[in-house]
Structures are given as structure tokens and as C-alpha cells.
Coordinates of C-alpha atoms in Angstrom, one line a residue:
Chain A
M1 CA 265.0 -60.8 90.6
S2 CA 267.9 -62.0 88.5
D3 CA 266.7 -64.8 86.3
H4 CA 269.7 -65.6 84.1
D5 CA 270.0 -69.1 85.6
R6 CA 266.6 -70.0 84.3
T7 CA 266.9 -68.4 80.9
A8 CA 268.5 -69.2 77.6
W9 CA 272.0 -69.0 79.0
G10 CA 273.8 -72.3 78.6
R11 CA 270.8 -74.3 77.4
P12 CA 271.8 -77.1 75.1
L13 CA 270.7 -76.8 71.5
W14 CA 268.5 -80.0 71.4
L15 CA 266.5 -78.6 74.3
T16 CA 265.9 -75.3 72.6
I17 CA 264.8 -77.2 69.5
T18 CA 262.4 -79.3 71.6
Y19 CA 260.9 -76.2 73.2
Y20 CA 260.2 -74.6 69.9
A21 CA 258.8 -77.8 68.4
I22 CA 256.3 -77.9 71.3
I23 CA 255.5 -74.3 70.9
A24 CA 255.1 -74.6 67.1
W25 CA 252.8 -77.6 67.6
F26 CA 250.6 -75.6 70.0
C27 CA 250.4 -72.6 67.7
F28 CA 249.2 -74.9 65.0
A29 CA 246.7 -76.9 67.1
M30 CA 245.2 -73.7 68.7
L31 CA 245.3 -71.3 65.9
F32 CA 245.0 -73.3 62.7
P33 CA 241.1 -73.8 62.8
I34 CA 240.6 -70.1 63.7
L35 CA 243.0 -68.8 61.0
W36 CA 241.4 -71.1 58.5
L37 CA 238.0 -69.6 59.2
V38 CA 239.3 -66.0 59.0
L39 CA 241.0 -66.7 55.7
A40 CA 237.9 -68.5 54.4
A41 CA 235.9 -65.3 55.1
F42 CA 237.9 -63.7 52.3
K43 CA 237.1 -66.4 49.8
T44 CA 234.0 -66.8 47.6
N45 CA 231.4 -69.4 48.4
A46 CA 232.4 -71.6 45.5
E47 CA 236.0 -71.4 46.5
I48 CA 235.3 -72.6 50.1
L49 CA 233.1 -75.5 48.8
S50 CA 235.8 -76.6 46.4
A51 CA 238.1 -77.1 49.4
S52 CA 241.2 -76.1 47.4
G53 CA 243.9 -74.4 49.3
Y54 CA 244.0 -72.5 52.5
F55 CA 244.6 -69.0 51.2
P56 CA 242.0 -67.1 49.2
R57 CA 243.0 -66.8 45.5
Q58 CA 241.8 -63.3 45.6
W59 CA 241.1 -61.3 48.7
N60 CA 237.4 -60.8 48.5
L61 CA 235.5 -58.5 50.8
G62 CA 232.0 -59.6 49.8
G63 CA 231.6 -61.8 52.9
F64 CA 232.3 -58.8 55.2
E65 CA 229.9 -56.6 53.2
D66 CA 227.2 -59.3 53.5
A67 CA 227.8 -59.7 57.2
L68 CA 227.4 -56.0 57.9
T69 CA 224.5 -55.3 55.5
E70 CA 222.4 -58.4 55.1
I71 CA 221.7 -59.5 58.6
G72 CA 222.2 -56.4 60.7
L73 CA 225.3 -57.6 62.5
L74 CA 226.0 -54.0 63.6
R75 CA 222.7 -54.0 65.5
Y76 CA 223.6 -57.2 67.3
L77 CA 227.0 -55.9 68.1
A78 CA 225.4 -52.7 69.5
N79 CA 223.1 -54.8 71.6
S80 CA 226.0 -56.8 72.9
F81 CA 227.8 -53.6 73.7
L82 CA 224.8 -52.2 75.6
V83 CA 224.3 -55.3 77.6
S84 CA 228.0 -55.9 78.4
A85 CA 228.7 -52.2 79.2
G86 CA 225.5 -52.1 81.4
A87 CA 226.3 -55.3 83.2
A88 CA 230.0 -54.3 83.7
S89 CA 229.0 -50.9 85.2
L90 CA 226.3 -52.3 87.4
V91 CA 228.6 -55.1 88.7
V92 CA 231.4 -52.7 89.4
M93 CA 229.1 -50.4 91.4
V94 CA 227.4 -53.1 93.4
S95 CA 230.5 -55.1 94.1
A96 CA 232.5 -52.1 95.1
M97 CA 229.8 -51.0 97.5
A98 CA 229.7 -54.5 99.0
A99 CA 233.4 -55.3 99.0
Y100 CA 234.5 -52.0 100.7
P101 CA 232.8 -52.5 104.1
V102 CA 233.7 -56.2 104.1
A103 CA 237.4 -55.3 103.5
R104 CA 237.5 -52.4 106.0
F105 CA 235.0 -52.7 108.8
Q106 CA 234.3 -55.1 111.6
F107 CA 230.7 -56.1 111.8
R108 CA 228.6 -59.2 112.4
G109 CA 228.2 -61.5 109.4
R110 CA 231.3 -60.1 107.7
N111 CA 233.1 -63.4 107.2
L112 CA 229.8 -65.1 106.4
I113 CA 229.3 -62.8 103.5
T114 CA 232.7 -63.6 102.1
I115 CA 232.1 -67.3 102.5
I116 CA 228.7 -67.2 100.8
F117 CA 230.0 -65.2 97.9
A118 CA 232.9 -67.7 97.5
L119 CA 230.3 -70.5 97.4
G120 CA 228.5 -68.5 94.7
L121 CA 231.6 -68.5 92.7
V122 CA 231.4 -72.3 92.1
M123 CA 227.7 -72.4 91.3
P124 CA 227.3 -74.2 87.9
F125 CA 225.2 -71.7 85.9
T126 CA 223.7 -74.3 83.5
A127 CA 222.1 -76.1 86.5
L128 CA 220.0 -72.9 87.1
I129 CA 218.3 -72.4 83.7
V130 CA 214.8 -73.3 84.9
P131 CA 214.6 -71.0 87.9
E132 CA 216.5 -68.2 86.2
T133 CA 214.1 -68.2 83.2
L134 CA 211.0 -68.3 85.5
I135 CA 212.4 -65.5 87.8
I136 CA 213.0 -63.3 84.8
R137 CA 209.5 -64.0 83.5
T138 CA 207.9 -63.4 86.9
L139 CA 209.7 -60.1 87.3
G140 CA 208.3 -59.1 83.9
L141 CA 211.8 -58.8 82.5
H142 CA 211.6 -61.4 79.7
D143 CA 213.0 -60.1 76.4
T144 CA 214.4 -57.0 78.0
R145 CA 218.0 -55.9 78.0
I146 CA 217.7 -54.7 81.6
G147 CA 216.6 -58.2 82.6
L148 CA 219.7 -59.7 81.1
I149 CA 221.9 -57.1 82.6
L150 CA 220.4 -57.8 86.1
L151 CA 220.8 -61.5 85.6
Y152 CA 224.5 -61.1 84.5
A153 CA 225.1 -58.8 87.5
G154 CA 223.8 -61.5 89.8
L155 CA 225.7 -64.3 88.2
F156 CA 229.1 -62.5 88.0
L157 CA 228.8 -60.7 91.3
P158 CA 230.7 -63.3 93.4
I159 CA 233.9 -63.1 91.3
S160 CA 233.7 -59.3 91.1
F161 CA 233.1 -59.1 94.8
L162 CA 236.1 -61.2 95.6
V163 CA 238.5 -59.4 93.2
M164 CA 237.3 -56.0 94.5
R165 CA 237.7 -57.2 98.1
A166 CA 241.3 -58.3 97.4
F167 CA 242.0 -55.0 95.8
F168 CA 240.6 -52.9 98.7
L169 CA 242.6 -55.1 101.1
S170 CA 245.7 -54.1 99.2
L171 CA 245.1 -50.3 99.5
P172 CA 247.0 -48.5 102.3
L173 CA 244.8 -47.5 105.2
S174 CA 246.5 -44.2 106.0
I175 CA 244.5 -42.0 103.5
E176 CA 241.2 -43.2 104.8
E177 CA 242.3 -42.6 108.3
A178 CA 243.2 -39.1 107.5
A179 CA 239.7 -38.6 105.9
I180 CA 238.1 -40.0 109.1
M181 CA 240.1 -37.6 111.2
D182 CA 238.8 -34.8 109.0
G183 CA 235.3 -35.9 109.9
A184 CA 234.2 -37.5 106.6
N185 CA 231.4 -40.0 106.8
Y186 CA 231.2 -43.4 105.2
W187 CA 229.8 -42.4 101.9
Q188 CA 232.2 -39.4 101.5
I189 CA 235.1 -41.7 102.2
L190 CA 233.9 -44.3 99.7
T191 CA 233.0 -42.0 96.9
R192 CA 235.6 -39.2 97.3
V193 CA 238.6 -41.1 98.7
V194 CA 238.5 -44.8 98.1
L195 CA 236.9 -45.1 94.6
P196 CA 239.1 -42.4 93.0
L197 CA 242.1 -44.5 94.2
S198 CA 240.6 -47.7 92.9
G199 CA 241.0 -47.2 89.2
P200 CA 243.1 -50.3 88.6
G201 CA 240.7 -52.6 90.6
I202 CA 237.6 -51.1 89.0
S203 CA 238.9 -51.4 85.5
T204 CA 240.1 -54.9 86.0
V205 CA 236.7 -56.0 87.1
A206 CA 234.9 -54.0 84.4
I207 CA 237.1 -55.4 81.6
M208 CA 236.7 -59.0 83.0
I209 CA 232.9 -58.7 83.2
F210 CA 232.7 -57.0 79.8
V211 CA 234.5 -59.9 78.2
F212 CA 232.6 -62.6 80.1
T213 CA 229.2 -61.1 79.3
W214 CA 230.2 -60.3 75.7
N215 CA 230.8 -64.0 75.2
E216 CA 227.9 -65.4 77.2
F217 CA 225.4 -67.3 75.2
L218 CA 223.1 -69.5 77.2
F219 CA 221.3 -66.9 79.3
A220 CA 221.2 -64.4 76.5
T221 CA 219.4 -67.0 74.5
L222 CA 217.0 -67.7 77.3
V223 CA 216.2 -64.1 78.2
L224 CA 216.1 -62.3 74.8
S225 CA 213.7 -63.7 72.3
S226 CA 213.0 -60.8 69.8
E227 CA 215.2 -60.4 66.8
E228 CA 216.0 -56.8 67.3
K229 CA 217.4 -57.3 70.8
R230 CA 219.6 -60.3 70.0
T231 CA 223.2 -60.0 71.2
A232 CA 226.0 -61.1 68.9
Q233 CA 226.3 -64.5 70.6
V234 CA 222.6 -65.2 70.3
A235 CA 222.7 -64.1 66.6
I236 CA 225.4 -66.8 66.0
R237 CA 222.7 -69.4 66.6
F238 CA 220.8 -68.1 63.7
F239 CA 223.7 -67.4 61.3
Q240 CA 223.3 -70.7 59.6
S241 CA 219.7 -70.2 58.5
Q242 CA 220.2 -66.4 58.0
F243 CA 223.2 -66.8 55.7
D244 CA 221.7 -69.7 53.9
F245 CA 224.7 -71.2 52.2
N246 CA 226.6 -67.9 52.1
L247 CA 229.6 -69.3 53.9
P248 CA 231.9 -66.2 53.4
G249 CA 229.2 -64.0 54.9
M250 CA 228.8 -66.3 57.9
F251 CA 232.6 -66.7 58.5
A252 CA 233.1 -62.9 58.2
A253 CA 230.3 -62.3 60.8
I254 CA 232.1 -64.8 63.1
T255 CA 235.4 -63.1 62.5
I256 CA 233.9 -59.7 63.5
V257 CA 232.3 -61.2 66.6
M258 CA 235.6 -62.8 67.6
L259 CA 237.5 -59.6 66.9
V260 CA 235.9 -57.4 69.6
P261 CA 237.1 -59.2 72.7
I262 CA 240.4 -59.9 71.0
L263 CA 240.9 -56.1 70.5
V264 CA 239.9 -55.4 74.1
F265 CA 242.4 -58.0 75.2
V266 CA 245.3 -56.8 73.0
V267 CA 244.8 -53.2 74.0
L268 CA 244.3 -53.9 77.7
Q269 CA 246.3 -57.1 78.0
E270 CA 247.9 -56.5 81.4
R271 CA 244.6 -55.6 83.1
V272 CA 242.7 -58.5 81.6
V273 CA 245.4 -61.0 82.6
R274 CA 245.6 -59.6 86.1
G275 CA 241.9 -59.8 86.5
L276 CA 241.5 -63.3 85.2
T277 CA 244.4 -64.7 87.3
A278 CA 243.3 -62.8 90.4
G279 CA 239.8 -64.0 90.0
A280 CA 241.0 -67.6 89.3
V281 CA 243.5 -67.8 92.1
K282 CA 241.2 -66.3 94.6
G283 CA 238.6 -68.9 93.7
Chain B
M1 CA 227.9 -42.0 114.7
Q2 CA 228.3 -45.7 115.4
K3 CA 224.7 -46.4 114.6
S4 CA 224.7 -44.4 111.4
L5 CA 227.9 -46.2 110.3
G6 CA 226.2 -49.5 110.8
L7 CA 223.2 -48.3 108.7
S8 CA 225.5 -47.1 106.0
I9 CA 227.3 -50.4 105.8
F10 CA 224.0 -52.2 105.6
V11 CA 222.7 -50.0 102.8
S12 CA 226.1 -50.4 101.0
L13 CA 225.7 -54.2 101.2
L14 CA 222.1 -54.3 100.2
P15 CA 222.2 -54.2 96.4
A16 CA 224.7 -57.1 96.3
I17 CA 222.7 -59.1 98.8
A18 CA 219.5 -58.5 96.8
L19 CA 221.2 -59.6 93.5
F20 CA 222.8 -62.6 95.1
A21 CA 219.6 -63.7 96.7
T22 CA 217.5 -63.2 93.5
F23 CA 219.8 -64.7 91.0
L24 CA 221.9 -67.3 92.9
A25 CA 220.6 -68.3 96.3
F26 CA 216.9 -68.4 95.4
P27 CA 217.5 -70.3 92.1
F28 CA 219.7 -72.8 93.9
A29 CA 217.1 -73.4 96.6
T30 CA 214.5 -73.8 93.9
I31 CA 216.4 -76.5 92.0
L32 CA 217.2 -78.3 95.3
V33 CA 213.5 -78.4 96.3
T34 CA 211.8 -78.9 93.0
S35 CA 214.1 -81.7 91.9
F36 CA 211.8 -83.7 94.2
F37 CA 208.7 -82.5 92.3
E38 CA 207.0 -83.3 89.1
W39 CA 207.1 -79.8 87.6
N40 CA 205.9 -78.8 84.2
A41 CA 203.8 -76.1 82.5
S42 CA 200.6 -77.4 84.3
G43 CA 202.0 -77.3 87.9
L44 CA 204.0 -78.7 90.7
T45 CA 203.4 -82.0 92.4
F46 CA 205.6 -83.7 95.0
N47 CA 206.8 -87.0 93.7
G48 CA 209.5 -88.0 96.2
G49 CA 212.7 -89.1 94.5
A50 CA 211.0 -90.2 91.3
N51 CA 213.0 -87.7 89.1
Y52 CA 216.2 -89.1 90.4
L53 CA 215.1 -92.8 90.1
E54 CA 213.9 -92.1 86.6
L55 CA 217.3 -90.5 85.7
W56 CA 219.4 -93.3 87.1
D57 CA 217.3 -95.7 85.0
S58 CA 217.5 -93.7 81.8
R59 CA 219.9 -94.6 79.1
S60 CA 220.4 -91.0 77.9
F61 CA 221.4 -89.9 81.4
K62 CA 223.9 -92.7 81.5
S63 CA 225.4 -91.5 78.2
A64 CA 225.5 -87.9 79.6
L65 CA 227.3 -89.1 82.8
Q66 CA 229.7 -91.2 80.8
N67 CA 230.5 -88.4 78.3
T68 CA 230.9 -85.8 81.1
A69 CA 233.3 -88.2 82.9
I70 CA 235.4 -88.6 79.7
W71 CA 235.4 -84.8 79.3
V72 CA 236.5 -84.3 82.9
G73 CA 239.1 -87.0 82.5
A74 CA 240.5 -85.2 79.4
A75 CA 240.5 -82.0 81.4
V76 CA 242.5 -83.5 84.2
L77 CA 244.9 -85.7 82.3
I78 CA 245.5 -83.6 79.2
H79 CA 244.3 -80.0 79.5
V80 CA 246.0 -79.0 82.7
P81 CA 249.3 -80.9 82.1
L82 CA 249.6 -79.3 78.7
A83 CA 249.1 -75.9 80.4
V84 CA 251.9 -76.7 82.9
V85 CA 254.4 -77.9 80.2
L86 CA 253.7 -74.8 78.1
A87 CA 254.0 -72.5 81.2
M88 CA 257.4 -74.1 82.1
I89 CA 258.7 -73.6 78.6
L90 CA 257.6 -70.0 78.3
S91 CA 258.9 -69.3 81.8
R92 CA 262.3 -70.2 80.4
R93 CA 262.0 -67.0 78.5
V94 CA 262.6 -68.6 75.1
K95 CA 262.8 -65.9 72.4
G96 CA 259.4 -64.5 71.7
W97 CA 257.8 -65.8 74.8
K98 CA 255.7 -62.7 75.3
V99 CA 254.2 -63.0 71.8
F100 CA 253.5 -66.7 72.4
R101 CA 251.9 -66.0 75.7
T102 CA 249.5 -63.6 74.0
L103 CA 248.8 -65.9 71.0
F104 CA 248.0 -68.9 73.3
F105 CA 245.7 -66.8 75.4
L106 CA 243.6 -65.5 72.4
P107 CA 241.4 -68.6 72.0
N108 CA 240.4 -68.2 75.7
I109 CA 239.0 -64.7 75.0
V110 CA 236.9 -65.9 72.1
S111 CA 233.4 -67.1 72.9
Y112 CA 232.5 -70.8 72.8
S113 CA 229.6 -69.9 70.5
A114 CA 231.9 -68.4 67.9
L115 CA 234.4 -71.3 68.3
A116 CA 231.5 -73.7 67.7
I117 CA 231.0 -72.2 64.2
V118 CA 234.7 -72.2 63.6
F119 CA 234.8 -76.0 64.3
L120 CA 231.6 -76.6 62.4
G121 CA 233.5 -75.4 59.4
F122 CA 236.8 -76.9 60.4
Y123 CA 235.3 -80.4 60.7
N124 CA 232.9 -80.1 57.8
A125 CA 232.9 -83.3 55.8
R126 CA 232.7 -81.5 52.4
Y127 CA 234.9 -78.4 52.7
G128 CA 236.4 -78.6 56.2
A129 CA 240.0 -77.7 56.8
L130 CA 240.7 -80.9 58.7
N131 CA 239.8 -83.2 55.9
M132 CA 241.7 -80.9 53.5
L133 CA 244.8 -81.2 55.7
L134 CA 244.6 -85.0 55.9
E135 CA 244.4 -85.2 52.2
D136 CA 247.5 -82.9 51.8
I137 CA 249.6 -84.9 54.2
G138 CA 248.7 -88.2 52.6
L139 CA 246.2 -89.4 55.2
G140 CA 243.2 -89.0 52.9
H141 CA 241.8 -92.4 53.9
L142 CA 241.1 -90.9 57.4
Q143 CA 238.7 -88.3 56.0
Q144 CA 235.3 -88.4 57.7
D145 CA 232.4 -86.5 59.1
W146 CA 234.0 -85.9 62.4
L147 CA 231.2 -84.1 64.3
F148 CA 228.3 -86.1 63.1
Q149 CA 229.1 -89.7 63.4
Y150 CA 228.8 -91.8 66.5
N151 CA 232.4 -92.8 67.1
T152 CA 234.1 -89.5 66.7
A153 CA 231.5 -86.8 67.8
L154 CA 232.5 -86.6 71.5
Y155 CA 236.2 -86.6 70.8
A156 CA 235.9 -84.1 68.0
L157 CA 234.2 -81.8 70.5
I158 CA 236.7 -82.4 73.2
A159 CA 239.5 -81.5 70.7
T160 CA 237.8 -78.1 70.0
W161 CA 238.6 -77.1 73.5
I162 CA 241.5 -79.2 74.9
F163 CA 244.3 -77.2 73.4
H164 CA 242.9 -73.8 74.6
V165 CA 245.1 -73.9 77.7
G166 CA 246.0 -70.2 77.8
L167 CA 244.2 -69.2 81.0
Y168 CA 245.8 -72.0 83.0
M169 CA 249.1 -71.4 81.4
I170 CA 249.1 -67.8 82.5
I171 CA 248.0 -68.7 86.0
V172 CA 250.9 -71.3 86.3
M173 CA 253.4 -68.8 84.8
A174 CA 252.5 -66.2 87.5
E175 CA 253.2 -68.9 90.1
I176 CA 256.5 -69.9 88.5
A177 CA 257.6 -66.3 88.5
S178 CA 257.0 -66.0 92.2
I179 CA 259.3 -68.9 93.1
P180 CA 262.5 -67.5 94.7
E181 CA 265.6 -67.8 92.5
D182 CA 267.9 -69.1 95.3
I183 CA 265.9 -72.4 95.4
Y184 CA 267.5 -73.3 92.1
E185 CA 271.0 -72.3 93.1
A186 CA 272.2 -75.6 94.4
A187 CA 270.7 -77.5 91.5
V188 CA 272.4 -75.1 89.0
I189 CA 275.8 -75.6 90.8
E190 CA 275.3 -79.4 90.7
G191 CA 274.8 -79.0 86.9
A192 CA 271.1 -80.0 86.8
S193 CA 269.6 -79.5 83.4
D194 CA 266.5 -77.2 82.7
V195 CA 264.3 -80.3 82.5
Q196 CA 265.6 -81.8 85.7
Q197 CA 265.1 -78.5 87.5
D198 CA 261.5 -78.2 86.2
W199 CA 260.7 -81.7 87.1
F200 CA 262.3 -82.0 90.5
I201 CA 262.1 -78.4 91.8
T202 CA 259.4 -76.4 89.9
L203 CA 256.8 -79.1 89.6
P204 CA 256.5 -80.0 93.3
L205 CA 256.2 -76.2 94.1
L206 CA 253.3 -75.9 91.7
R207 CA 251.1 -78.3 93.6
N208 CA 248.8 -75.6 94.9
V209 CA 248.3 -73.8 91.6
I210 CA 247.9 -77.0 89.7
G211 CA 245.2 -78.0 92.1
T212 CA 243.4 -74.7 91.6
C213 CA 243.6 -75.2 87.8
M214 CA 242.2 -78.7 88.2
I215 CA 239.2 -77.3 90.2
L216 CA 238.6 -74.6 87.6
T217 CA 238.8 -77.0 84.6
V218 CA 236.7 -79.7 86.2
T219 CA 233.9 -77.2 87.1
Q220 CA 234.1 -75.7 83.7
S221 CA 233.9 -79.1 82.0
L222 CA 230.7 -79.9 84.0
I223 CA 228.9 -76.8 82.6
Y224 CA 230.3 -76.9 79.0
F225 CA 227.4 -76.2 76.8
E226 CA 227.6 -73.8 73.8
G227 CA 230.0 -75.9 71.7
I228 CA 227.6 -78.9 71.9
F229 CA 224.4 -77.0 71.6
L230 CA 225.5 -75.1 68.5
T231 CA 226.9 -78.2 66.7
T232 CA 225.8 -81.7 67.5
K233 CA 223.1 -80.9 70.1
G234 CA 224.3 -84.0 71.9
G235 CA 223.9 -86.3 69.0
P236 CA 224.2 -88.5 67.1
A237 CA 222.2 -90.8 69.4
N238 CA 223.5 -89.1 72.6
A239 CA 227.1 -89.7 71.5
S240 CA 228.1 -86.2 72.6
L241 CA 225.4 -85.5 75.2
N242 CA 226.7 -84.1 78.4
M243 CA 225.1 -83.1 81.7
S244 CA 224.5 -79.5 80.7
M245 CA 223.0 -80.4 77.4
A246 CA 220.8 -83.0 79.1
T247 CA 219.6 -80.3 81.5
Y248 CA 218.7 -78.1 78.6
R249 CA 216.9 -80.9 76.8
A250 CA 214.7 -81.5 79.9
F251 CA 214.1 -77.8 80.2
E252 CA 213.0 -77.6 76.6
R253 CA 210.5 -80.4 76.8
F254 CA 209.0 -78.7 80.0
D255 CA 210.2 -81.5 82.2
W256 CA 211.4 -79.0 84.8
G257 CA 211.6 -81.3 87.8
E258 CA 213.9 -83.6 85.8
A259 CA 216.0 -80.6 84.5
N260 CA 216.5 -79.6 88.1
A261 CA 217.4 -83.1 89.2
I262 CA 220.1 -83.2 86.5
G263 CA 221.2 -79.7 87.7
M264 CA 221.5 -81.0 91.3
H265 CA 223.8 -83.7 89.9
I266 CA 226.0 -81.0 88.3
V267 CA 226.1 -79.1 91.6
L268 CA 226.9 -82.2 93.6
F269 CA 229.6 -83.4 91.2
G270 CA 231.2 -80.0 91.3
V271 CA 231.3 -80.0 95.1
I272 CA 232.7 -83.5 95.2
A273 CA 235.3 -82.6 92.7
I274 CA 236.3 -79.5 94.6
V275 CA 236.6 -81.4 98.0
L276 CA 238.5 -84.2 96.4
I277 CA 240.9 -82.0 94.5
R278 CA 241.6 -79.8 97.5
H279 CA 242.3 -83.0 99.5
I280 CA 244.5 -84.6 96.8
F281 CA 246.5 -81.5 96.1
R282 CA 246.5 -80.4 99.8
I283 CA 245.5 -76.9 98.6
G284 CA 246.1 -74.3 101.2
E285 CA 249.0 -76.1 102.9
R286 CA 252.2 -74.1 102.8
Y287 CA 255.5 -75.3 101.4
F288 CA 257.8 -73.4 103.7
D289 CA 257.3 -72.1 107.2

């Protein structure tokens, strides 16, 4: 597609200036609070409280030291990683197994399944806190990581299912047909032919679910109660009391917690964007 | 062969169906039914629509409704339009557009709970960056405790989120990129400016995707929770209470029937919003045939 007509070519100067003014204002409105906090993490407590200047007078790493040693942030990060990686793998497996037959075979209830999953996509999670808490307790999964992983798998299944289904629909049929001719059965086709070809779809879903669950707060708070199982998001709730007026420590901890999904995003940008837009547009 | 294929498909679907039934379908059925029950730690008794009547009579629920409505209004009137404007500008490929696209998306990838602490610091009355900034630009008389006073709490919270339009911006940009170039040809020959092209040609073609963004943002606004729970907890005096926070409060005081009745309102408003937006934006109708 040639796009020179819609690009900088021949644009009047005043319009270019207006564009950049709007962009600059957005950069400021979106990023200033976050940048201020990250910079403050390098200050001393007294310096933050004196509210003098945006940049630290001296780049001070004490806050980061406190964050990593004083409250066991590394353990919370490890917990988050376990839960998110567990949930992402489980969701990928379950949604691929469900989306494949729906995308490829004719059977009764096929459309119904798609419709019901699409309805699940718009379920407002916060409305469900009472039953989810009780189900987790009844199943004996309260305060277990596996309970939280299963719950996340359930909640994020609809979006993963729909993205996987769209991906399978976009795969060419011919290879599977050849496999059927060779006498391969359903499971052989799925595990040896389709899944190896589905790297992009699988990684899109996995990254998306990893970021969603990494950032999830409400159900992590409801399911995990013991201190040593807390995820990073749950830990944030206790930062204020744990850090007890150690503002650089708290800000450094927040900076580290924010950094993980940002790194995932910056490294895997294209995949994340594709996943989020695919999920959103399909919704 | 045919029979074993059917069995394989069933087995393949089973885990998904089990998870969906356990963590979505059954919980939804539960809140639907038990919203008509008095339900607390001691047991479950049918009480007709008493939970609903109580809610519609309660002042805090009225605040929650009102605040949620303001939030949704801001989402529809400010959040999505900002995303569209930004998407149009970046789609013009201004220098550095790729960098800006990444920068604008970053806040969307950060958790609401982390952002809650960011803004707790940012708005802090004693050392917060906002008051500092106001002082520096000569508006020191506007300094105040933004999050914890009645008149500003809700708007301060809305402002923590309203500029984070990156996700919708990217969705709209993807749609703009798919508009065929020849549609603009006549306008370019007639000498229409960028702004005229965007307003008269691009914008009408974005109807579907804007509708989709509206649905997403309204349903997200209905369930917004962390930023309130970790800062104001709905206070002061319900000034920043929304529907999700009200649900959580009822849950916490073991008033489960009422929590579920509020939950049913959230579900219902979500469904109404979706139906309404689909209708207004005629989502699904094609532009060309």
C-alpha cells in the first residue's frame, strides 16, 4: 500500500505543530506521574518529603536495596511468575484443545459453544466475587496457587478460546488433509500437525494471559491469604504498612513490579499488540 | 472411525467446558438466584426482592450508581474520543510515531494496583508531584488533598485512568491502516486537508471499531476496582464509591445476598450497554457491498 498521500508530504507547518503539541501533552499526562514515581525511588525519604525538585539530587539505590531485601519482594515476584506461567500454560492447553474441533469439525452444539464462550467474554468479574470465593473454599483450594491458577484459567478461557479459534480458522487446511489421508487420528493431527504449526497463535495467547494474570489483583487477594504465597499485586496492598514511611523503598518496589510486564511488552511487542487487538476486536 | 472421532472431540472439549461451568456459568447462576435470598455466614433464606428494594432505597447505592454513571460518561465522551484523535495523528506517520505508539501503550500494560500507588504518591497533599507542579507554574493556590476530599476524589480517580488510551488507540490504528488508499484519492485531488480527510472520510469509516471500543471501555468502567480499593476505598463519605467497590463492601460485611444483587446490576448494565452501543453504532453492518 502506498501511503504517501496520508503522510508528512505536503502537510502545512501549523498542522505538524498542532500534532506534536497534542502528542507532547499526552506524553506528559500519561507518563509524568509514573516517571515522577520512578525518579522518586532514587531519592532519600527526606528528599521526597521535602517536595523539592523532580530529579534526585543524588542517584540513591537504597530504595531498591530495601525493596529486594526488607520485604521479600523477590519471593512475591516468584509467586507471581509461578501463578502467571501456570495459568498461561493451562489456558493455552485447554483453549487449544477446545478451539481446534470447533474451528475444524462439524458437530452438534458447535455454534452454541462459540456463542456461550463469547457471552463469557463480557462477564463482569467483580460481580462474581462471592460465588468464586465460596467455590474455591468448597474445593479445598483456598490459599493455594493451584486454586488461583484454575480460577484464572476459567476466567480467561473465553478470550483465549476465541483468539485460538480465530487462529485455527486462518490455518490452511491442506496439511491436515494430507495427515488424514495418511491415516492419522484426531489426537495425532492435533499434537503432531496442528500445534507445531500454531506457534504464533499459542504465544500470542500465552503472553496475553501472562500479562493479564500478572496484573490481576482482586481474585489473587481473595484466594491467597498467607504471606508467603502472595503475588506481587497482592503484596502492593501491604506495601504501605510494610514499608512504614520508607517511601523510596515502596516506590522502588512498585517500579520493579511495573517493570516486568513492560519488559515482556517491549521484547515481545508485536505479539502482545496482535493478541490484545485480536482479542478485543473479536469481542 | 466416525464414533471414535466424536468421542475424541468430546474429550478435547471437556476441560474447557468443565472450567467454564465451574468458574463462569455456575457463579453467574449463583448470583442470579441468590440475589433473591438473604445470604450470610449463617445461611440462606429466600426474601423475594428485598435485596433489590433495599438497594434502591439505600443512599450509598445511589452514590455508587451516580459515580459509576459519571465514570462511564467520561469513558464514552473523553476516553474513546482521545484514543481516536491520537490514532488519527499517529496514523499520519508523524516522525517518531512508532516510539509514541509504544510509549502510549505502556500504561495499559502496568497493573491498576501499581498505578494506584503511583497516584497515591502523585496526589499526596504533602509531597505529591501534582501539588509540586502547581506551585512551580504559579497555581499554588489550587494545591489540595486531591484524593481524600469530597469534591475532588472521584474526578482525581477518573484522571488516573482517562489518559491511558493506548489499547483503544492501537485498535483504531489497526482499523485505519486497513482503509483502502483509493478512497482518499478524490479528496486529495480536490485539495482536502489532512483534518478534512480525517473528519469526513476516516471518521465515518471508523464507526464499527469505535463502537467496539465503546463496548470495551464501558464494560471495563463498570468493573473498575483496584484503583479505588487501594486508595480511597470509596470514600470520603461514598464520594468515590462505584458499583464494584459497593459489591466488595457488601461481600466483606458478609451480606452476600446484597453483594450478588449489586453484581446483578453490574451484569445487567453491561448487557444494556452492549445492546445499546451495538444499536447506536450499527456494529456488524458493512460499509460497502
